[in-house]
Coordinates of C-alpha atoms in Angstrom, one line a residue:
X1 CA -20.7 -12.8 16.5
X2 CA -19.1 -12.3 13.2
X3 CA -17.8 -8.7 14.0
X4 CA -15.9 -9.8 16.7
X5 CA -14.3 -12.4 14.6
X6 CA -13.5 -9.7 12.2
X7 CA -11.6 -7.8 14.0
X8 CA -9.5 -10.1 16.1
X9 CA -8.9 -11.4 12.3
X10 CA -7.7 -8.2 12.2
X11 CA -5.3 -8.0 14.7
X12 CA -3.7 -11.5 14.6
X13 CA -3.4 -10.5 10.7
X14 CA -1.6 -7.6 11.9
X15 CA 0.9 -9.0 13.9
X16 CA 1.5 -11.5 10.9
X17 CA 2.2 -9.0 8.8
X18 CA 5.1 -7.3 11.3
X19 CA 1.8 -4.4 11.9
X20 CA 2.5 -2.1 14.8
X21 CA -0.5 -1.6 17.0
X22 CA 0.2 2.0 18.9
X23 CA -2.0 3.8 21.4
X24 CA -0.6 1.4 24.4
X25 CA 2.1 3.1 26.7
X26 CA 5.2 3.6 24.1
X27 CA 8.5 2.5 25.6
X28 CA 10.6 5.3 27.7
X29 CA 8.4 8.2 26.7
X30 CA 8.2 11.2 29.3
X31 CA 5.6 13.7 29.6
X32 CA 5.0 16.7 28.3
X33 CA 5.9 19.5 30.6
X34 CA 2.5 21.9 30.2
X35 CA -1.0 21.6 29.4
X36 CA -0.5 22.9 25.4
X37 CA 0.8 21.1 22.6
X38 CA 0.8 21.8 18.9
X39 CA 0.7 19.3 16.2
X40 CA 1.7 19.5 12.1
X41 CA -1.3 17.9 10.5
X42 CA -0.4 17.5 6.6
X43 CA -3.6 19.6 5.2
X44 CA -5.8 22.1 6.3
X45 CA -9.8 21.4 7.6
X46 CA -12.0 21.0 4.9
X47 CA -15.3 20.0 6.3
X48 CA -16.3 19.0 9.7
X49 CA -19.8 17.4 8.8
X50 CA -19.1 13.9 9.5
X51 CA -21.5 13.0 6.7
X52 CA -19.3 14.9 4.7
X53 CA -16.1 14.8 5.9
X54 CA -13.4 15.2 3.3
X55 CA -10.6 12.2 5.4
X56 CA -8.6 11.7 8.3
X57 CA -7.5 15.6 9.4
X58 CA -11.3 16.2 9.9
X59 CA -12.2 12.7 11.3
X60 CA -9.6 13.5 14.2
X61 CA -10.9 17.2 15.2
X62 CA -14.8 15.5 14.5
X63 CA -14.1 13.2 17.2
X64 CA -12.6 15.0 19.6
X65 CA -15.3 17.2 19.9
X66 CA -18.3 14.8 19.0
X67 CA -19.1 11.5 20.8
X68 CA -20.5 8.3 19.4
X69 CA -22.6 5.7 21.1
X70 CA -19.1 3.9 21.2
X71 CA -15.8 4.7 20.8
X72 CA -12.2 3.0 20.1
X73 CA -10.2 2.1 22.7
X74 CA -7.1 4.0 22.7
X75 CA -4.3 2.6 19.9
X76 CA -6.6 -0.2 19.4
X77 CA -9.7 -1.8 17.1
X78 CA -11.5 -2.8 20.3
X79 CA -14.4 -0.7 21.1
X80 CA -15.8 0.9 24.3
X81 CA -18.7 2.7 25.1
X82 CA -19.4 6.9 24.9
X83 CA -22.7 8.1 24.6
X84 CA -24.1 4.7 25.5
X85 CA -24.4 3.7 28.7
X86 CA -25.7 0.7 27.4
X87 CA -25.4 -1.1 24.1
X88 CA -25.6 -4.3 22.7
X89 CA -26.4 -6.4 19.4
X90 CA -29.8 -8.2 20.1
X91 CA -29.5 -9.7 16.6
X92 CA -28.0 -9.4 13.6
X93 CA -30.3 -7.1 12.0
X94 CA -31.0 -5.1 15.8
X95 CA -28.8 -3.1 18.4
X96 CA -30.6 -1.8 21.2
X97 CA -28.7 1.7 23.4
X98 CA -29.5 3.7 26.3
X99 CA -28.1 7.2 26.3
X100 CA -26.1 8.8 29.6
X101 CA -27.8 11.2 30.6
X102 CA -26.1 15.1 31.0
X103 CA -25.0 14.6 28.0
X104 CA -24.6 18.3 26.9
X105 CA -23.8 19.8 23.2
X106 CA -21.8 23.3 23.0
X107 CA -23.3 26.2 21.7
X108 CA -26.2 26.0 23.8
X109 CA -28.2 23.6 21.6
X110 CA -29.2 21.3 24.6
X111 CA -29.3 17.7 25.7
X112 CA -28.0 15.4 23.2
X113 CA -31.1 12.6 23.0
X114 CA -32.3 9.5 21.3
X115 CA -34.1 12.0 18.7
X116 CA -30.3 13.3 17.9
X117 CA -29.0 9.8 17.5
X118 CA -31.5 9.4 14.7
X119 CA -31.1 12.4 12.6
X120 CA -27.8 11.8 12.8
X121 CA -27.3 8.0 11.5
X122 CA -30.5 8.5 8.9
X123 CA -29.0 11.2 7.0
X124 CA -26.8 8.7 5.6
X125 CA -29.4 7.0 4.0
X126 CA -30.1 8.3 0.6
X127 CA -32.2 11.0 -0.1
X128 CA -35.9 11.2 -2.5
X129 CA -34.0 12.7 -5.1
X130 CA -31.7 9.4 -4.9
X131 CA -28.5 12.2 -3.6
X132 CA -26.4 10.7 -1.3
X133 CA -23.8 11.7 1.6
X134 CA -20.4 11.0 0.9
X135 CA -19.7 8.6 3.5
X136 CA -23.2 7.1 3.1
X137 CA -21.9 3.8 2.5
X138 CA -21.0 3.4 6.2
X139 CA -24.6 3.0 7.1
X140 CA -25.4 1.2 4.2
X141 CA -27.3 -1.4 6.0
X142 CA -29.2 0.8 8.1
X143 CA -33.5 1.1 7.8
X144 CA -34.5 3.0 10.6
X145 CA -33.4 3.9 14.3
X146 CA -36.4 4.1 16.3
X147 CA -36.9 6.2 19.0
X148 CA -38.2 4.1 22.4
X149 CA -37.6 7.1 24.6
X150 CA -35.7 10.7 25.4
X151 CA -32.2 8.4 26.2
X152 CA -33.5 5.1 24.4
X153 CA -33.7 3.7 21.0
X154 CA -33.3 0.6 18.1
X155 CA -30.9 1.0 15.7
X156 CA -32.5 -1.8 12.4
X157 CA -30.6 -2.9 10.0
X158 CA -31.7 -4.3 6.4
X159 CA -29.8 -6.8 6.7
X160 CA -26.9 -8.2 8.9
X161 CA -23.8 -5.8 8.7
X162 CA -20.3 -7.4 10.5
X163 CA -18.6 -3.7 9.4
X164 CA -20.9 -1.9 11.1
X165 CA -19.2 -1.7 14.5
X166 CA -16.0 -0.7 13.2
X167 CA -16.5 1.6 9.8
X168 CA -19.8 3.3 11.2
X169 CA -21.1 3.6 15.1
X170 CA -17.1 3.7 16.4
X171 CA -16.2 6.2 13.8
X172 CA -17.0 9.4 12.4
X173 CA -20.0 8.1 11.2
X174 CA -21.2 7.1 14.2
X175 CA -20.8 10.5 15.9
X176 CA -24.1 12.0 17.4
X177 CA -24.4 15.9 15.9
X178 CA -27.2 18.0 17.3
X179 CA -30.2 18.1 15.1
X180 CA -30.9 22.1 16.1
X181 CA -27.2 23.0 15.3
X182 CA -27.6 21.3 12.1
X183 CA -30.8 23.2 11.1
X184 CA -29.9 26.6 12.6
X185 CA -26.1 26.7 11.1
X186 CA -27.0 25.7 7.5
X187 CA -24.2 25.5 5.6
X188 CA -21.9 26.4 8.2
X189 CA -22.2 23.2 9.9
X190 CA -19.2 22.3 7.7
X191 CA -17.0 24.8 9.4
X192 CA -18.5 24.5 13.0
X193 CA -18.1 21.9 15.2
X194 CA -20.6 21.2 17.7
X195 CA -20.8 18.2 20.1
X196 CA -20.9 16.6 23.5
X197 CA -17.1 15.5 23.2
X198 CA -13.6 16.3 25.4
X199 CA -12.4 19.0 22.9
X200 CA -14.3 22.3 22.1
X201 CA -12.8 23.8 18.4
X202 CA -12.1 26.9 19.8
X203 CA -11.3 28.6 16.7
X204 CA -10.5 27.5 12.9
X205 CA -8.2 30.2 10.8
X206 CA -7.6 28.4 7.5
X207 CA -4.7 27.6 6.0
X208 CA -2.7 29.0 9.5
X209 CA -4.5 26.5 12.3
X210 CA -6.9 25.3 14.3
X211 CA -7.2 25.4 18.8
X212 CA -9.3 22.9 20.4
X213 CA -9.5 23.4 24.4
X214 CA -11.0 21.1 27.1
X215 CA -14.7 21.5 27.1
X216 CA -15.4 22.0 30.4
X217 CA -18.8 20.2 30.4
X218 CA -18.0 17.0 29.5
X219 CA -18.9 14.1 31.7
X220 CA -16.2 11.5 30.7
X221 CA -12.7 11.4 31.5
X222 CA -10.9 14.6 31.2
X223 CA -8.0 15.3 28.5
X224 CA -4.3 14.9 29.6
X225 CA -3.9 18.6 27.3
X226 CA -6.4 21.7 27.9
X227 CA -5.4 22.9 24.2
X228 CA -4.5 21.2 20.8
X229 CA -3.3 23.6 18.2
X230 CA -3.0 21.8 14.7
X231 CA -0.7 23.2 12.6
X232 CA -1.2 22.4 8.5
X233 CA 2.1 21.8 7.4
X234 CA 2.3 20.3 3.9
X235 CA 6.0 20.0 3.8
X236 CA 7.8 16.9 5.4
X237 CA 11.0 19.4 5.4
X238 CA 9.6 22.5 7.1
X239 CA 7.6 20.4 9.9
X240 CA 11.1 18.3 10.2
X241 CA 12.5 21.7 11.0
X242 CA 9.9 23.4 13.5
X243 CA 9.9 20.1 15.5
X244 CA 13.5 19.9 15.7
X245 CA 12.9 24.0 17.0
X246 CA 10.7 23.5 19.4
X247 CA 7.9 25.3 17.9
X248 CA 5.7 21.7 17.5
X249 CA 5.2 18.7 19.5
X250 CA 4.0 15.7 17.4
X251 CA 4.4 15.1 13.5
X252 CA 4.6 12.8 10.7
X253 CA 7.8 13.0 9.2
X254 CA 9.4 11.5 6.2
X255 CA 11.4 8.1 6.9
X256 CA 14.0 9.1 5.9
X257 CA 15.1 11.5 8.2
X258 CA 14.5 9.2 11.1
X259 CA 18.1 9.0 12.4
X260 CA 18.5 12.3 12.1
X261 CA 15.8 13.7 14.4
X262 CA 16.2 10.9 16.4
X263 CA 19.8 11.9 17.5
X264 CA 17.6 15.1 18.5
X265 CA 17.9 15.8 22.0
X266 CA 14.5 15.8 23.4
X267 CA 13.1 14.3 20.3
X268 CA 11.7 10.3 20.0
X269 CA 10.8 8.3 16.6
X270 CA 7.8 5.5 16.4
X271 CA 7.3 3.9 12.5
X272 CA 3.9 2.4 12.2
X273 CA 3.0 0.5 9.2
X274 CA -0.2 1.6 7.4
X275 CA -3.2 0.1 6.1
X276 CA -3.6 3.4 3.2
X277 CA -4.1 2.2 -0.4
X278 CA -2.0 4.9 -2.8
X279 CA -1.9 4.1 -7.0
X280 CA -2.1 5.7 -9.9
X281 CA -5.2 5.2 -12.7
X282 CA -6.8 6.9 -15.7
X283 CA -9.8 8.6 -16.2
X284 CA -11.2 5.1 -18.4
X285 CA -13.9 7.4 -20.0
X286 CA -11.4 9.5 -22.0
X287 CA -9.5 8.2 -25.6
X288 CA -7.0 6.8 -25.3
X289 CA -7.4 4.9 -21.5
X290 CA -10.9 3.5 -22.7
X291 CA -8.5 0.8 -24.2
X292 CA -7.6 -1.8 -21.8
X293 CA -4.8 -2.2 -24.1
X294 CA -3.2 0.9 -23.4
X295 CA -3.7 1.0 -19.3
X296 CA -2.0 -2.5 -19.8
X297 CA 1.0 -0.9 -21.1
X298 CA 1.2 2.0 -18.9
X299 CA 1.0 -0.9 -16.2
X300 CA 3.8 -2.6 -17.7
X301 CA 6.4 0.6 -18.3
X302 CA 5.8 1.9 -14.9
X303 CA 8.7 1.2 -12.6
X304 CA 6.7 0.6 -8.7
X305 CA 10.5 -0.4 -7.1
X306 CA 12.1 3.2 -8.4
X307 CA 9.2 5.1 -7.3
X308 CA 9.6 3.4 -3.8
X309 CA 13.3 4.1 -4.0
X310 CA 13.3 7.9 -5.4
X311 CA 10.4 9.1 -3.1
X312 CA 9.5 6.9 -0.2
X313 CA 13.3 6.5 0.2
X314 CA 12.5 2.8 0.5
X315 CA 11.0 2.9 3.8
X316 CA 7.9 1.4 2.1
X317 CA 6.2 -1.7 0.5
X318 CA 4.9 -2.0 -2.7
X319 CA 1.6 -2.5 -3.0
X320 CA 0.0 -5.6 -5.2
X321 CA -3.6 -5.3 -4.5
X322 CA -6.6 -2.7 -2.8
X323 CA -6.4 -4.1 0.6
X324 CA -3.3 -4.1 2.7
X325 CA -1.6 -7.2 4.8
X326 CA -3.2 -7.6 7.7
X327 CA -7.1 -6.8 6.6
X328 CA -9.6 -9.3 5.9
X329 CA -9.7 -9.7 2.2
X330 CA -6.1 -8.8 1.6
X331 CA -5.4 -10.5 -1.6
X332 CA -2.1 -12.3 -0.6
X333 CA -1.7 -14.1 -4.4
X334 CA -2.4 -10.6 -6.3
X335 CA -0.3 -11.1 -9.5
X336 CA 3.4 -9.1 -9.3
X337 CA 3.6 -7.1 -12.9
X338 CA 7.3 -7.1 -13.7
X339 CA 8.4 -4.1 -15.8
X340 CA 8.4 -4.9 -19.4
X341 CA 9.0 -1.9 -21.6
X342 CA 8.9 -4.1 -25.2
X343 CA 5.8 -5.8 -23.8
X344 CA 4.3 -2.3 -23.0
X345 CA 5.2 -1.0 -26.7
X346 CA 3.9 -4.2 -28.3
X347 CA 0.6 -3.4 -26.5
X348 CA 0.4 0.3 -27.5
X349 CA 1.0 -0.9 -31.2
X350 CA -1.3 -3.0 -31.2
X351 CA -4.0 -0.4 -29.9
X352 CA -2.6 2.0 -33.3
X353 CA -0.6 4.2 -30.7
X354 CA 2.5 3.0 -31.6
X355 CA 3.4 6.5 -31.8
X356 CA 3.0 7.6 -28.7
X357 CA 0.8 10.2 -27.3
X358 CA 0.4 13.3 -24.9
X359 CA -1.0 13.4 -21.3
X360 CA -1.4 14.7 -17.9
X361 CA -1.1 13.3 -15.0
X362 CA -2.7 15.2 -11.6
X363 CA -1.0 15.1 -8.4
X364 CA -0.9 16.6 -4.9
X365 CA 1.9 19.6 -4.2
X366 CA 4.1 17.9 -1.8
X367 CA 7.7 16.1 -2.1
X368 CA 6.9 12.5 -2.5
X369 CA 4.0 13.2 -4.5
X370 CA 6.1 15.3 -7.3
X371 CA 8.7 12.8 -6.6
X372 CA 6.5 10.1 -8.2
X373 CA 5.6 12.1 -10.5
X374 CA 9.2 12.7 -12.2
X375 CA 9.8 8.7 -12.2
X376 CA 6.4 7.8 -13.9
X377 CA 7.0 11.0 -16.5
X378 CA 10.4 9.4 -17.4
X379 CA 9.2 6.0 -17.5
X380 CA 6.4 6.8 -19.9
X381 CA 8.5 8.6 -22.1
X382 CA 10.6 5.3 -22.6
X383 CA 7.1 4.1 -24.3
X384 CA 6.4 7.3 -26.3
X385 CA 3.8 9.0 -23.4
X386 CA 4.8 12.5 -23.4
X387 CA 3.5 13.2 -19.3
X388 CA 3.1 16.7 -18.2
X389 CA 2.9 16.8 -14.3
X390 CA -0.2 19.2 -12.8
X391 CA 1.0 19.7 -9.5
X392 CA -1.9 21.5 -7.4
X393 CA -2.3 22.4 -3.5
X394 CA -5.0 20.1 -1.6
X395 CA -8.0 22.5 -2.4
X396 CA -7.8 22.4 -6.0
X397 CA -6.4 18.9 -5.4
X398 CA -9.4 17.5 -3.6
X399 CA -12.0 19.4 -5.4
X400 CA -12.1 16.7 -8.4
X401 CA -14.2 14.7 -6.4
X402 CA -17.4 18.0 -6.5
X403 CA -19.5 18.8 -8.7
X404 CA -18.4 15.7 -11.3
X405 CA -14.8 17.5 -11.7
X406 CA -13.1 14.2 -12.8
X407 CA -14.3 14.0 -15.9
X408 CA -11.7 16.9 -16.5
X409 CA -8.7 14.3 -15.1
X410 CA -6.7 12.1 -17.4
X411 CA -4.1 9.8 -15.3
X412 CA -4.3 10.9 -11.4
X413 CA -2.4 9.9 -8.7
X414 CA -4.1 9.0 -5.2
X415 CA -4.1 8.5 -1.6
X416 CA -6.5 7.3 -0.1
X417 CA -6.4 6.6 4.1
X418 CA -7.3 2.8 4.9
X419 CA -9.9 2.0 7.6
X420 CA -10.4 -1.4 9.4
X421 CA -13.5 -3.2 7.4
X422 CA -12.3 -4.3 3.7
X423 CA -15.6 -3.1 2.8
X424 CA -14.7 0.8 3.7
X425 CA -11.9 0.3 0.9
X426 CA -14.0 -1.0 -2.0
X427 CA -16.8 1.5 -1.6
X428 CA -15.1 4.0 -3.2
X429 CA -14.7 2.2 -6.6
X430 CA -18.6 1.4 -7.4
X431 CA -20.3 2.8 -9.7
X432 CA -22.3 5.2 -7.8
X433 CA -19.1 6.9 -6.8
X434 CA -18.5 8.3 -10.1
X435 CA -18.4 11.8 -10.2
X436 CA -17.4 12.1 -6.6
X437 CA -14.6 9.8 -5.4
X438 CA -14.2 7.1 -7.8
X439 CA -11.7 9.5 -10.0
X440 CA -11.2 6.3 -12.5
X441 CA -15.0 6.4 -13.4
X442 CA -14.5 2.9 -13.7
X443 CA -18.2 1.3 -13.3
X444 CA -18.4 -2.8 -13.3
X445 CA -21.7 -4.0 -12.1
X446 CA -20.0 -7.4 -10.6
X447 CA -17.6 -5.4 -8.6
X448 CA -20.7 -3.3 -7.1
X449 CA -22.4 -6.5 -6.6
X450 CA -19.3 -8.2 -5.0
X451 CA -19.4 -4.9 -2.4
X452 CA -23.3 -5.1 -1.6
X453 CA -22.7 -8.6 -0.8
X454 CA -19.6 -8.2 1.5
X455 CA -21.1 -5.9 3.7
X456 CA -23.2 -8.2 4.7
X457 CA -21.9 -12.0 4.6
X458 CA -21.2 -12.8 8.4
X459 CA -19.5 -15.1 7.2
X460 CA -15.1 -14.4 7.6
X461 CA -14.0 -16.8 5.3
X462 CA -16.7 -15.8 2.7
X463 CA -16.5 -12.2 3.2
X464 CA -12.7 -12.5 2.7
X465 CA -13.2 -14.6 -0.8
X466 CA -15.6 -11.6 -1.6
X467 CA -13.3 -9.2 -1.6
X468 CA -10.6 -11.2 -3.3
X469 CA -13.1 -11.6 -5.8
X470 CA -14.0 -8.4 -5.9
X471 CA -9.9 -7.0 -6.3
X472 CA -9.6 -9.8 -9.2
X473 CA -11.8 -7.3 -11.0
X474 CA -10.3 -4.7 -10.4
X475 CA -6.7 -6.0 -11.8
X476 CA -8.3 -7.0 -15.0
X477 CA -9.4 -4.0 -15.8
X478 CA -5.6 -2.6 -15.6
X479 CA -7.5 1.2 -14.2
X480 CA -5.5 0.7 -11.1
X481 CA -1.6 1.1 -10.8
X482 CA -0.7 0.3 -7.0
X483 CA 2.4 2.1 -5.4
X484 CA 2.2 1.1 -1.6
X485 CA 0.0 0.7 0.9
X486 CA 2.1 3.3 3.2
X487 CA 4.6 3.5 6.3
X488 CA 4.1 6.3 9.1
X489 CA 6.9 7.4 11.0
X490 CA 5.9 10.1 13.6
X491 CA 8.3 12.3 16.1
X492 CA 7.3 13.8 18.6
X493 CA 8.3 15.4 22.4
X494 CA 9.5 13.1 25.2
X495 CA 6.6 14.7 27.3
X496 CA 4.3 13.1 24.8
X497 CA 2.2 9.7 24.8
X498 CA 0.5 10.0 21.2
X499 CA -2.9 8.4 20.8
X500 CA -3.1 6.7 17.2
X501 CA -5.4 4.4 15.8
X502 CA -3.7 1.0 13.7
X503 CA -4.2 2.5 10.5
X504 CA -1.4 5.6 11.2
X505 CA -3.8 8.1 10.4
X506 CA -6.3 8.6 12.9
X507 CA -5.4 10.3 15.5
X508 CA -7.0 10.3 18.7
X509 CA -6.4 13.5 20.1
X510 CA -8.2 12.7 23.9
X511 CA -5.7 10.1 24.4
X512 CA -2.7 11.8 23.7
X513 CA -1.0 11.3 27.2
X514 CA 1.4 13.1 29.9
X515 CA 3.5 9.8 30.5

């Protein structure tokens, strides 16, 4: 059917475009020598909903203790089942399952059922008030899962949905949460995790770490590790330095330092590139960015090759487009905007800002971020843009996108993490995200139409002209200032075997492996 053709378009795309596919046996890695390890995870837990998750750092502690009716395969896009002892696709609007049974959640809230598969994938549909989950997107296409039995059910679909297999039932949208924890917790199902999965989360001190330990009632293949401990580590320097000390197992580090912890003893180095989409844009609701003549200019003054040289250290691509090489839709003809400073000051001019102006520009608190920062602020103020940098940890960071907080932004620079479906890329940038995660509050009624119809063409060759389309928009409206679509490299332990997804980010912490 058309999803498998999607993602073996996927994969071939990948190896085009020199994409390393991890989670298959790395070369010469040993094992690790006890049943512990501790990894650096760049931010803390926010919220392990996985309605509401807030990106990858929950996704990864969601699914290790949660299972879905299906799963990934380890390192791979392929898909295996979990819950399901039995699933398949009767049509394209109908997918029939059959539960294992034993299936057990923690905390003594009983046999996970059919009746917990539906609560869980219908509270992504919207609600009467029209309110809406914030990955409810994923299950866009769904109408109704009917229940057939305690360990049976239909999941229908409005209408035929090729992403659905890889953006929903394989991810954390597709994990099964138990309807009694759900009602009995409140609103400290955010900050509990209860499920049916490998890992238990043990405990969850914020801002210090988080222990997940083997759950002992789990009926599918025990973990390699009886405890996880993920350590938030924001700086690419400090975790650099408590790997090379012993004190963690497995990070992300920055590329440039490569070499140098490679000549560790004990140490090895993987690069992996990524499918993440990072850029900078304005807020197009506030004077003077409501002038496509002045986000022209900006476009044209900013210097994408320096910011790649000051701080990626090179080690990354620059970006053209939304979707990365490799991905269905990626827009391989996206126009290259040279830097043209007199073009740029011809533009303001001509929008009666030939004078310059003032502004701020929000980022994250870490090195590469503030790094970007200092090139863009001195490339602005070759223009006349005075830029004052707000630099601000993750929670004040990531709380523009509650409570319609980016109205308060002016220019803002992102990074968002890349899934496998074009379509799980573009939903962020409708209309209906305003106010939550579409921090341009850039609306376009074409672009929003271009995304309802992608999700579900089964078409490959139409879907991928869709989304083409759909990124054509996006560059005429000059709201979007790509950087790079990102590079991981990790480091890591010779007694360790990480378990990563394609996209760098995902992390599947029941496959990391004693070699």
């Amino acid at each position: 059917m058309s999803y498998e053709l999607t993602r073996r378009g996927f994969l071939a795309g990948a190896a085009a475009a020199g994409v390393t596919v991890l989670g298959q046996p790395w070369a010469n890695v040993a094992y690790a020598t006890d049943g512990k390890i501790v990894v650096r995870v760049d931010e803390d837990l926010q919220n392990l909903d996985p309605a509401n998750r807030a990106g990858p750092i929950d996704v990864n502690v969601i699914l290790a203790v949660g299972q879905g009716l299906v799963k990934f395969k380890p390192g791979t896009t392929e898909w295996e089942n979990d819950a399901a002892a039995e699933i398949k696709q009767v049509s394209d609007t109908l997918i029939e399952f059959r539960l294992k049974e034993g299936l057990k959640f923690t905390g003594g809230y009983g046999d996970l059922t059919a009746e917990d598969v539906k609560f869980s994938f219908e509270r992504f549909k919207p609600a009467a008030d029209g309110s809406k989950v914030t990955y409810a997107d994923d299950w866009a296409a769904l109408d109704s899962v009917e229940v057939t039995g305690p360990l049976t059910g239909k999941i229908h679909l409005k209408a035929p949905s090729p992403a659905v297999w890889l953006i929903a039932l394989a991810d954390g949208s597709g994990v099964i949460i138990s309807k009694k924890a759900f009602e009995a917790l409140g609103d400290k199902f955010k900050t509990t995790a209860i499920g049916s999965g490998p890992y238990i989360l043990k405990e969850w001190v914020p801002r210090d770490h988080f222990t997940l330990v083997a759950n002992p009632d789990y009926i599918g293949e025990k973990p390699a590790f009886s405890e996880i401990v993920g350590k938030p580590i924001t700086d690419d320097k400090t975790a650099q330095l408590a790997l090379q000390a012993g004190e963690i197992d497995f990070s992300r580090i920055d590329p440039a330092v490569a070499k140098d912890v490679e000549a560790s003893k004990g140490l090895k180095v993987e690069k992996l590139s990524a499918i993440d989409y990072v850029w900078i844009g304005p807020n197009i609701e506030k004077k003077p960015f409501d002038d496509v003549r002045v986000r022209q200019a900006i476009r044209k003054a900013i210097d994408v090759p320096a910011i790649i040289a000051a701080a990626y250290n090179g080690a990354v691509d620059q970006a053209f487009a939304l979707e990365a090489p490799g991905l269905l839709g990626h827009w391989q003809d996206a126009p290259r905007y040279e830097r043209d400073l007199d073009g740029a000051r011809a533009l303001l001019e001509e929008a009666g800002l030939g004078g310059g102006f003032s502004t701020r520009l929000t980022v994250l608190n870490k090195a590469v971020t503030q790094a970007t920062a200092a090139v863009v602020q001195a490339n602005l103020a070759e223009i006349g843009i005075d830029v004052q940098i707000e630099a601000l940890d993750p929670g004040a960071y990531w709380a523009y996108g509650e409570n319609d907080a980016s109205k308060n932004l002016e220019l803002v620079l992102v990074e968002y993490r890349g899934k496998f479906d074009p379509g799980f890329q573009t939903q962020w940038f409708t209309s209906d995200q305003i106010g939550t995660w579409n921090w341009q509050r850039w609306s376009n009624k074409d672009f929003d139409a271009l995304h309802r119809q992608g999700l579900i063409e089964p078409d490959p060759k139409k879907r991928e002209q869709i989304y083409i389309d759909a990124q054509k928009l996006m560059d005429e409206s000059a709201a979007f200032w790509w950087i790079t679509h990102n590079a991981y490299t990790f480091a890591f332990k010779d007694g360790l075997l990480p378990g990563i997804l394609p996209n760098g980010n995902q992390w599947q912490y029941a496959s990391f492996k004693k070699a």
